[in-house]
CSV table of C-alpha atoms and ligand atoms in Angstrom, one decimal:
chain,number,residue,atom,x,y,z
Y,130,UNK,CA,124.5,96.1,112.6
Y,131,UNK,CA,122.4,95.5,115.6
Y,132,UNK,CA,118.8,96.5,113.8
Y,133,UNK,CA,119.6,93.6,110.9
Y,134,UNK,CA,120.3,91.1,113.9
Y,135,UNK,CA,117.4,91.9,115.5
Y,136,UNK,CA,114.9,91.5,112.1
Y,137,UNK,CA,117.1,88.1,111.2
Y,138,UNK,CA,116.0,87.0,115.0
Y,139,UNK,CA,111.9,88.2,114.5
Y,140,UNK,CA,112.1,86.6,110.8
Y,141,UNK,CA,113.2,83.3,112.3
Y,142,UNK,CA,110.0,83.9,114.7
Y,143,UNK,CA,107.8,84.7,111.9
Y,144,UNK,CA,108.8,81.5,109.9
Y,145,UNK,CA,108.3,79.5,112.4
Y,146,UNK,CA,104.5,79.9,112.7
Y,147,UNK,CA,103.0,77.6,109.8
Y,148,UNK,CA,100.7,80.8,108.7
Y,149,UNK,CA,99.8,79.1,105.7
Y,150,UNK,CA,96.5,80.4,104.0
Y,151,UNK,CA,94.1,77.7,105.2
Y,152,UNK,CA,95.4,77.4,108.4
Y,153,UNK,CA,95.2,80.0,111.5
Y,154,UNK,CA,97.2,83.3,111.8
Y,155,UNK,CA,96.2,83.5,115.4
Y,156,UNK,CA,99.4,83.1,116.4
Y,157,UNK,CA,101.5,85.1,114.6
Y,158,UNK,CA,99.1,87.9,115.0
Y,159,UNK,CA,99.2,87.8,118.8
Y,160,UNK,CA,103.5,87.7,118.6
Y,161,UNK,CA,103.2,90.7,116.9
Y,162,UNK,CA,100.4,92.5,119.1
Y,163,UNK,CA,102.5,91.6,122.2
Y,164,UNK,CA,105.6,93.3,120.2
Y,165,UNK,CA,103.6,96.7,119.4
Y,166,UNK,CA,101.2,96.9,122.5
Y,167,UNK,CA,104.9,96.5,124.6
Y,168,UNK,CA,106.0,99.4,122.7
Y,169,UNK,CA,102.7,101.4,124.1
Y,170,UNK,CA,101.1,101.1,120.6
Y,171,UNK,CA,97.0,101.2,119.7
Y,172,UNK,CA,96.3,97.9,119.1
Y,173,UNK,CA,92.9,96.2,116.8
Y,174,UNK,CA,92.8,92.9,116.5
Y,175,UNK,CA,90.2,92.4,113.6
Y,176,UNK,CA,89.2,88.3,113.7
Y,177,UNK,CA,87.2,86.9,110.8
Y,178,UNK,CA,83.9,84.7,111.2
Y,179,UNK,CA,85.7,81.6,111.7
Y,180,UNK,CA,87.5,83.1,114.2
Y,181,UNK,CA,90.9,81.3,113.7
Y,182,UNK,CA,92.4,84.1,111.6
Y,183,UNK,CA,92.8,88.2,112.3
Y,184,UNK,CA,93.9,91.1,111.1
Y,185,UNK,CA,95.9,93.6,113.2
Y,186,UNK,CA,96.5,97.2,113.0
Y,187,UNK,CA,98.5,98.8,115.0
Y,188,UNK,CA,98.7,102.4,115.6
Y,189,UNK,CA,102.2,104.3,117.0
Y,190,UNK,CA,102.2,108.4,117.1
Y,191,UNK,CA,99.3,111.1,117.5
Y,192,UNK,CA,95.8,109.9,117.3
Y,193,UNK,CA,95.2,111.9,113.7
Y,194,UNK,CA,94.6,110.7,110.2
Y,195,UNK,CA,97.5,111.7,107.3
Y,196,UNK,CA,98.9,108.2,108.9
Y,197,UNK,CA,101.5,106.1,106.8
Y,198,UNK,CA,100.4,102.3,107.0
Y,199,UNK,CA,103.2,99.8,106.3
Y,200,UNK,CA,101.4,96.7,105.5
Y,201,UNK,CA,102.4,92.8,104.6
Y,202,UNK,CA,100.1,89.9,104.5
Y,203,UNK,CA,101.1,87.0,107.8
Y,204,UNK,CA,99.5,84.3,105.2
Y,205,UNK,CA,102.6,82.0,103.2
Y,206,UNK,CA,101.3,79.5,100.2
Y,207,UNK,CA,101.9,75.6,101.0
Y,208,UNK,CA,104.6,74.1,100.7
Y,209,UNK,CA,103.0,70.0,99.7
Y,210,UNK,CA,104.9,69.1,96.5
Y,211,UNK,CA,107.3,71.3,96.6
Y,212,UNK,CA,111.1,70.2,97.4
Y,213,UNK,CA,112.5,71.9,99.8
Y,214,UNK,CA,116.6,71.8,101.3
Y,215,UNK,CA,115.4,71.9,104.5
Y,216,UNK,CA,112.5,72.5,107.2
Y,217,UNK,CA,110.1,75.2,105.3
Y,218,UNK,CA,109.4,76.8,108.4
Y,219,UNK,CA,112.9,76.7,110.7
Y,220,UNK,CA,114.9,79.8,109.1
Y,221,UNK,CA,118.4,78.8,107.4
Y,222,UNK,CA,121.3,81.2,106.9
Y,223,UNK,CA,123.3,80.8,103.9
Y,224,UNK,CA,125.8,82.6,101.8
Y,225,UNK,CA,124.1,85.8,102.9
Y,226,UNK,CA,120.8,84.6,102.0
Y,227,UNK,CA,118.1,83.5,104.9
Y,228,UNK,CA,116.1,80.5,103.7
Y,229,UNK,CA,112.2,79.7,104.6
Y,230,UNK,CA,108.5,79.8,103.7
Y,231,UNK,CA,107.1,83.6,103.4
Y,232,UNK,CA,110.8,84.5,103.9
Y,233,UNK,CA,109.8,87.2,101.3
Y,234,UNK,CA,106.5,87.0,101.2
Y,235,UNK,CA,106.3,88.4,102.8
Y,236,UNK,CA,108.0,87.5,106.4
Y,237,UNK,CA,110.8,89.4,105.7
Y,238,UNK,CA,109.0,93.0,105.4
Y,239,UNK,CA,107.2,92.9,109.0
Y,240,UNK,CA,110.4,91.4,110.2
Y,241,UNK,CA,112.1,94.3,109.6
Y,242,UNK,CA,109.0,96.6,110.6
Y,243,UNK,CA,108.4,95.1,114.1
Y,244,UNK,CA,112.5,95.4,114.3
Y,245,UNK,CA,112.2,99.4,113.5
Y,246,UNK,CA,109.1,99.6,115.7
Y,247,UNK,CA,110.5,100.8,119.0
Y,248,UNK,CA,112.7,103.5,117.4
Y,249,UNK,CA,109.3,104.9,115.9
Y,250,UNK,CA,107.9,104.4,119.3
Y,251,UNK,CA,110.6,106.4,120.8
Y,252,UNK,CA,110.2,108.9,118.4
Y,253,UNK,CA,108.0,112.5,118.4
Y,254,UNK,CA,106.4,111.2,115.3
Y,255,UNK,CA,104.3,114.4,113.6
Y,256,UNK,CA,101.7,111.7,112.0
Y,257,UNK,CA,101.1,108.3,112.7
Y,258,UNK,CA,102.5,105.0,111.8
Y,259,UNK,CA,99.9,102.2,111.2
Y,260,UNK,CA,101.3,98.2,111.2
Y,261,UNK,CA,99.0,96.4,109.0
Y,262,UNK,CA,99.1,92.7,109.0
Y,263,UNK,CA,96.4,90.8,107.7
Y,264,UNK,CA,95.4,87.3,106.6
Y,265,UNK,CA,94.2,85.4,103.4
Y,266,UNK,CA,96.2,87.6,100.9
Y,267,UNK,CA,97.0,84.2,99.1
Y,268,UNK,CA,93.2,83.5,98.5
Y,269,UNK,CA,91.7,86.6,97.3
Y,270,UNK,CA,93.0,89.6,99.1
Y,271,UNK,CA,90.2,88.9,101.6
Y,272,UNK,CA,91.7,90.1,104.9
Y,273,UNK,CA,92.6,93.2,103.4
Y,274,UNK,CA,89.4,93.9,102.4
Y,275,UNK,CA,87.6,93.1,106.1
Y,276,UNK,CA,90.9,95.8,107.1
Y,277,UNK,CA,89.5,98.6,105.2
Y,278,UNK,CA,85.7,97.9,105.3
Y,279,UNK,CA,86.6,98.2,108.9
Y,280,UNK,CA,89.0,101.5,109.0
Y,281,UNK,CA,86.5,103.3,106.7
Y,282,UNK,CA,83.6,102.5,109.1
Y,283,UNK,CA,85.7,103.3,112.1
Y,284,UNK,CA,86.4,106.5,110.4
Y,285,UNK,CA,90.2,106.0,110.4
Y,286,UNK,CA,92.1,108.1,107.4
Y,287,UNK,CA,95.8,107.4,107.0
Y,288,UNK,CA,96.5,108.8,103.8
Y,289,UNK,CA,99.6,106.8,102.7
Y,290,UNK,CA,100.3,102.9,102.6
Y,291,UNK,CA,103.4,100.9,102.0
Y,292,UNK,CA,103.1,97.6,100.6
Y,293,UNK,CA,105.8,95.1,101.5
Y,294,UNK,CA,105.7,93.0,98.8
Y,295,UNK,CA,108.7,91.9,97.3
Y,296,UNK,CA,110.0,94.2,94.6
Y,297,UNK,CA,114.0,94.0,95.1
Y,298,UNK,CA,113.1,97.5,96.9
Y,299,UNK,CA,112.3,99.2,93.9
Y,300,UNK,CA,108.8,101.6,93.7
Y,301,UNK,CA,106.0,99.8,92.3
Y,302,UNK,CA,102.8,102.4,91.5
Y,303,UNK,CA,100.3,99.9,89.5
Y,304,UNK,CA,99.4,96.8,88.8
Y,305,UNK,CA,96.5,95.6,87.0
Y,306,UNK,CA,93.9,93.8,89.2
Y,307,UNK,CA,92.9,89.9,88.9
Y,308,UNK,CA,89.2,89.1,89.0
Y,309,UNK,CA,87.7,85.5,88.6
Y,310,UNK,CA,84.0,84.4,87.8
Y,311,UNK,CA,82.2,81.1,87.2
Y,312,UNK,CA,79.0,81.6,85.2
Y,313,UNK,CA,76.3,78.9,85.7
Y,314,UNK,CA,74.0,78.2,82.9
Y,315,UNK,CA,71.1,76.4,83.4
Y,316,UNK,CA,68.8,75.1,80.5
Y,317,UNK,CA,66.8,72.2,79.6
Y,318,UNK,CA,67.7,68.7,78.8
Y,319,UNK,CA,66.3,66.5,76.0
Y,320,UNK,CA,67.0,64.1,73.0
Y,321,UNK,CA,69.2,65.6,70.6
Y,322,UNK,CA,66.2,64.9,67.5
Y,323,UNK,CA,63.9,67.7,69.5
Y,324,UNK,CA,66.1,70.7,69.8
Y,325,UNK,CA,63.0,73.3,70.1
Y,326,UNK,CA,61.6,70.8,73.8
Y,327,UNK,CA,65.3,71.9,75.0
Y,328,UNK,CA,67.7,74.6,76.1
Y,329,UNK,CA,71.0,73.7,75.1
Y,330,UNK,CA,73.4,75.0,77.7
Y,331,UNK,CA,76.2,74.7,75.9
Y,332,UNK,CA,74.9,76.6,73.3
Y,333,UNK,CA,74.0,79.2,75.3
Y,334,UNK,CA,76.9,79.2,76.5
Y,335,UNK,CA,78.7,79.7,73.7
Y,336,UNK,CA,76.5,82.9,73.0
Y,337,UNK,CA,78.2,84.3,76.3
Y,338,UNK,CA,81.3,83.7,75.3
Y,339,UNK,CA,81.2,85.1,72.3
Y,340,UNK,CA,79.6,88.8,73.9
Y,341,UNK,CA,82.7,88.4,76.0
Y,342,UNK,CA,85.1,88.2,73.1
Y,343,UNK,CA,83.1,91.6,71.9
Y,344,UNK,CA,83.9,93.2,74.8
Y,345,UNK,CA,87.0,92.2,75.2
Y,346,UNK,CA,87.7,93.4,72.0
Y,347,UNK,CA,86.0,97.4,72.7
Y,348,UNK,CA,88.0,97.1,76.3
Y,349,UNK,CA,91.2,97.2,73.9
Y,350,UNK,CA,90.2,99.6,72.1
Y,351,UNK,CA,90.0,101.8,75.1
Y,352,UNK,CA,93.1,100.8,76.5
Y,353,UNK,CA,94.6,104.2,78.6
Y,354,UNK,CA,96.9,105.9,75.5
Y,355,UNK,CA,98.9,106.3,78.3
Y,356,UNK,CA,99.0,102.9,79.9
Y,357,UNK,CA,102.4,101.0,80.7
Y,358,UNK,CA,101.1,97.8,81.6
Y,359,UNK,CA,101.8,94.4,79.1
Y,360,UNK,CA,99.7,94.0,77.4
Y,361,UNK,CA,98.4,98.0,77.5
Y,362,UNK,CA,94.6,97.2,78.0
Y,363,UNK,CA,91.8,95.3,80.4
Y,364,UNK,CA,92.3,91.5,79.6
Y,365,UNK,CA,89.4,89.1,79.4
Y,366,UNK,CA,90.3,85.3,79.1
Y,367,UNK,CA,88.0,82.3,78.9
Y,368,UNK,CA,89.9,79.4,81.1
Y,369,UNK,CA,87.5,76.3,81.3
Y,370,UNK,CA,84.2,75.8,79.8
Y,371,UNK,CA,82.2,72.3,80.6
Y,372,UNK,CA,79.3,70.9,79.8
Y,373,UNK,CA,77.3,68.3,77.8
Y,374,UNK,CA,77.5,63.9,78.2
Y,375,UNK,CA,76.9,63.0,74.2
Y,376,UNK,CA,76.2,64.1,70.6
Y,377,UNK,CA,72.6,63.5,71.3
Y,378,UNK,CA,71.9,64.4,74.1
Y,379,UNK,CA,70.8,68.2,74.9
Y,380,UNK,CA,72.9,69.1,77.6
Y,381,UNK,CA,70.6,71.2,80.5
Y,382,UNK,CA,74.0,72.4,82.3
Y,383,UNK,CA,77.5,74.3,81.6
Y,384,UNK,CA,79.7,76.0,83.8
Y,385,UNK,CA,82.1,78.7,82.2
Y,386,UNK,CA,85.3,80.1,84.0
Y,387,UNK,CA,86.7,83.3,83.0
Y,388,UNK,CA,88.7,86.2,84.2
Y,389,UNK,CA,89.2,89.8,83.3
Y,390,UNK,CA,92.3,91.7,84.4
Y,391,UNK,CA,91.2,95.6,84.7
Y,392,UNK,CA,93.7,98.2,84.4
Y,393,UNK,CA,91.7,101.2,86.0
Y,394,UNK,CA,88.3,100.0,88.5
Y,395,UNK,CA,85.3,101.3,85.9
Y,396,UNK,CA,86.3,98.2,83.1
Y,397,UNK,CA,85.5,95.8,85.8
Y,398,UNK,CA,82.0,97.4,86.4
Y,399,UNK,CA,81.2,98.1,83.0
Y,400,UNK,CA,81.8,94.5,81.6
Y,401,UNK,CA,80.1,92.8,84.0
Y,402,UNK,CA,77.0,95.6,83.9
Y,403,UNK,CA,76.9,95.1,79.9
Y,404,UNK,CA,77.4,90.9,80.4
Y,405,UNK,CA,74.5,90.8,83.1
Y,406,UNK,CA,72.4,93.2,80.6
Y,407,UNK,CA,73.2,90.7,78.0
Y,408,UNK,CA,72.3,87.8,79.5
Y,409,UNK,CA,68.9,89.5,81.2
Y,410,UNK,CA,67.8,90.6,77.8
Y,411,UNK,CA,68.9,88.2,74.9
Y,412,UNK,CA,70.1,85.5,76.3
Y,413,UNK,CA,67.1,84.7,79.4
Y,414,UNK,CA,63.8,85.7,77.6
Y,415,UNK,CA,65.0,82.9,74.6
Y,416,UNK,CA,65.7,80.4,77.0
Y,417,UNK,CA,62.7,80.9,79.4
Y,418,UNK,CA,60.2,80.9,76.5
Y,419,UNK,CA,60.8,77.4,76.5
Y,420,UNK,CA,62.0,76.7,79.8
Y,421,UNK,CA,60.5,79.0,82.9
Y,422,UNK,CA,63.5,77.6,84.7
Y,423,UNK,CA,66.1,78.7,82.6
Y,424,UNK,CA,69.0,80.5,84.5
Y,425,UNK,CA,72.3,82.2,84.2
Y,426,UNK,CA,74.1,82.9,87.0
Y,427,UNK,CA,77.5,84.3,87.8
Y,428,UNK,CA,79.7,83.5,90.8
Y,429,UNK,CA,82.7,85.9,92.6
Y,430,UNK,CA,85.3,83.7,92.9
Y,431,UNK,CA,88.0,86.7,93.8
Y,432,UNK,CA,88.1,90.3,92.9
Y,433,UNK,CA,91.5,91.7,93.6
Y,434,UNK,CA,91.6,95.7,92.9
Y,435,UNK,CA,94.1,96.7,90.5
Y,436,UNK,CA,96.5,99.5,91.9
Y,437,UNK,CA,96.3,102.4,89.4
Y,438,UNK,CA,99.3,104.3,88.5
Y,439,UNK,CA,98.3,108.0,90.4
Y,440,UNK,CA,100.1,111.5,88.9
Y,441,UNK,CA,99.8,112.8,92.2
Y,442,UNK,CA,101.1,109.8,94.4
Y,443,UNK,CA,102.4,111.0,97.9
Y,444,UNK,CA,104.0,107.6,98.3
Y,445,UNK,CA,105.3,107.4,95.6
Y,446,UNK,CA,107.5,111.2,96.5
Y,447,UNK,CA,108.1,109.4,99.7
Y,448,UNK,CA,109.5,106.6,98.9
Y,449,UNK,CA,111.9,108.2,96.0
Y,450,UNK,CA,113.2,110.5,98.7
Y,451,UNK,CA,114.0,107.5,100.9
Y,452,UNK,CA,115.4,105.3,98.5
Y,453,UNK,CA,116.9,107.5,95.9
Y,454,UNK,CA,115.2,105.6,92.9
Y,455,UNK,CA,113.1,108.1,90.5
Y,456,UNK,CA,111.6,105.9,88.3
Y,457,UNK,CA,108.1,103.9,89.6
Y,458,UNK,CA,107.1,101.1,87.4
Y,459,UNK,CA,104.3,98.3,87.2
Y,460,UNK,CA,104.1,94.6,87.8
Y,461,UNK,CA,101.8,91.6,86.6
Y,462,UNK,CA,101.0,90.5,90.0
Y,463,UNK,CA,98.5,91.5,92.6
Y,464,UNK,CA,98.3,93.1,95.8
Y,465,UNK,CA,96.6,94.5,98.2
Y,466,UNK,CA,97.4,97.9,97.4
Y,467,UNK,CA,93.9,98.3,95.3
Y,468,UNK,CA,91.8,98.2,98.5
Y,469,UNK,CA,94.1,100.7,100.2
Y,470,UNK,CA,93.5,102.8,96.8
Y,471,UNK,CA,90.2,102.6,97.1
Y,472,UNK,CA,90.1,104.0,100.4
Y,473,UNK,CA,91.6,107.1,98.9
Y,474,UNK,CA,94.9,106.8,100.0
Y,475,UNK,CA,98.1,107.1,97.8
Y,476,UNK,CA,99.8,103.3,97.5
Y,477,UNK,CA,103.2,102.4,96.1
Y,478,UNK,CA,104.2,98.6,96.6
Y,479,UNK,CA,108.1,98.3,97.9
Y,480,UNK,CA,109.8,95.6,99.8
Y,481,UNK,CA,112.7,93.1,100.0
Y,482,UNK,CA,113.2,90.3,97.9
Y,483,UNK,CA,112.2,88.9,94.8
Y,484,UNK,CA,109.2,87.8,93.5
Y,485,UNK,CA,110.8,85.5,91.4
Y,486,UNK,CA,111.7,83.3,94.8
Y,487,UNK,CA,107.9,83.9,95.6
Y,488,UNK,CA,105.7,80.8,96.3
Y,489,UNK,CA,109.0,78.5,95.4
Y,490,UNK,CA,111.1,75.8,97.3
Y,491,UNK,CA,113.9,77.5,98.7
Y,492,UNK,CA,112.2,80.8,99.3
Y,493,UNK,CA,115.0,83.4,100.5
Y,494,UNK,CA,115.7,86.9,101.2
Y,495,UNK,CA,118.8,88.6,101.2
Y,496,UNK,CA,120.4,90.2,104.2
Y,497,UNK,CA,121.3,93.1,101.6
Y,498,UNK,CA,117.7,93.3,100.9
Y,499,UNK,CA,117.1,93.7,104.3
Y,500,UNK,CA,119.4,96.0,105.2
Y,501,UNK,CA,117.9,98.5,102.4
Y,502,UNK,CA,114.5,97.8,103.8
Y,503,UNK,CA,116.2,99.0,107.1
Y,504,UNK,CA,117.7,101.6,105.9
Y,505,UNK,CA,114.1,103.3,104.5
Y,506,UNK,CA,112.4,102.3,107.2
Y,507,UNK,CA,114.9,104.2,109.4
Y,508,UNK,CA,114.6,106.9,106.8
Y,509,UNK,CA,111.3,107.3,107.0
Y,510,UNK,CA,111.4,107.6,111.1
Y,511,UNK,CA,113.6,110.9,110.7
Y,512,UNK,CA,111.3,112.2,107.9
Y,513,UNK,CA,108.1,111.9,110.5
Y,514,UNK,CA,110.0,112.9,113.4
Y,515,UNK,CA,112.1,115.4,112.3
V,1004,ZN,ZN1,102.6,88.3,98.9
């Protein structure tokens, strides 16, 4: 099949630009704007303040919102320590399989968009197709974010988005969302015989943690009865906690990292309102009375939106159609499907590969994979132009 040549030939391109997360996407991004601006499409190149790595969204069809945005990520996770069969970034074919970093995550997805592209260009398409690629998935989603800060202030309204993730194909409609903190405390140190000159940090603390085990605790409670994700409710998990140098010695400084997983967007706000609240009215006032100084502060070190499962999903009737499957169902990893969900569109994750060869030596996807991605990318052409 020519169309599965053509993807295997831009998947070998696509690999071979080291787009690793801390490195530039410049690259890459301009391959795939020469691609779609060849094909006569609307081309935004979105840069971040570095200026060494850009989104791009791409625009083919009538100038109109109710747009369908297929979307992958152009950032791959390193490859140092990791052992690999061959060269990470030269695509290998074997046994049906094509080898390579990102080769399904998420390479393979655009591949196989940018492959379908001119037959959408040729196309009367009734609404308009929108290629999103954008950069630093892998560290926080953070591209993604800049994307629809950007289309919302641009006024731009697609109303459905695809994400390429790998999910064998099958229709993904939630996951739960991944946010990490680090909370500074800041108290006094002293000699462990004068407890009362001091403010223990650790001890403090300690406090926190233990309002955060009380929350987490109400948060399952008030777990969705209808809720399909494993465990059913918002998670909150203490990871690393340090502070103090001896028995006696009152430590002035500890530094807590912690992470909630939310299954709908108001858990996230309403811990960290009732933490802050905590902290502001029990936890400050104690410590200030002795030391002015006294602080508590907490750090966003990601906030990845959960995607949550919609009755009334538009993608989700889309991509059942084109596939055939009838069943949606949830996953434990993040995407980027939250921030197009916050942007009021409807968002189903579905693309080729496994997530299981994700982030791994020996990354692959399958030409069958690809194929089926083909095959409902193709599908979805006749649905819009037909
Ligand atoms: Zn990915």
């Amino acid at each position: 099949m020519m169309l599965l040549e053509e993807t295997r030939a831009i998947l070998a391109d696509l690999i071979a630009f080291p787009t690793i997360s801390s490195d530039s996407n410049l690259e890459l991004i301009a391959y795939a704007a020469d691609r779609l601006g060849a094909l006569g499409a609307r081309i935004s190149v979105m840069r971040d303040d570095s200026g060494r790595k850009a989104n791009l969204f791409a625009t083919l069809g009538p100038d109109t919102g109710g747009g369908i945005v297929l979307s992958g990520h152009s950032d791959v996770v390193p490859v140092a320590d990791q052992e690999w069969s061959s060269d990470p970034f030269t695509l290998r074919e074997a046994e049906g399989r094509l080898y390579g970093r990102g080769s399904c995550d998420m390479k393979g997805f655009i591949a196989a968009c940018l492959a379908v592209a001119p037959r959408y260009a040729a196309a009367e398409l009734r609404r308009p197709v929108h290629f999103s690629l954008t950069y630093d998935e892998e560290v926080g989603c953070l591209g993604a974010r800049h994307l629809v800060d950007e289309l919302a202030a641009q006024d731009i309204r697609p109303a459905v988005a695809i994400i390429g993730e790998p999910t064998g194909m099958k229709i993904i409609e939630g996951h739960k969302g991944c946010c990490e903190y680090t909370t500074v405390f800041t108290g006094l140190e002293g000699h462990g015989s004068l407890p009362h000159r001091g403010v223990n940090a650790v001890e403090y603390a300690v406090r926190y943690v233990s309002r955060l085990m009380e929350l987490r605790e109400e948060l399952k409670r008030d777990a969705p009865r209808d809720s399909r994700f494993d465990p059913p409710h918002t998670t909150v998990q203490v990871g690393r906690l340090i502070g103090g140098v001896a028995h006696n010695v009152i430590p002035g400084h500890c530094v807590l990292d912690w992470e909630m997983r939310p299954v709908r967007h108001e858990d996230r706000a309403r811990l960290l309102a009732a933490m802050e609240a905590f902290a502001r009215d029990s936890l400050l006032p104690e410590m200030r009375g002795v030391a002015p100084e006294a602080a508590i502060v907490t750090h966003v070190i990601g906030e990845v939106e959960g995607l949550v499962p919609a009755s009334d999903n538009e993608a989700r009737a889309i991509l059942s159609e084109l596939t055939g499957a009838n069943d949606a169902g949830v996953v434990s990893f993040g995407t980027e499907a939250g921030l197009f969900q916050s942007l009021g569109m409807s968002v189903v994750v579905c693309g080729p590969g496994s997530i299981e060869q994700a982030h791994k030596p020996d990354e692959f996807v399958s030409l069958d994979q690809l194929d089926a991605c083909l095959a409902m990318l193709l599908g979805l052409e006749r649905k819009l132009a037909g």
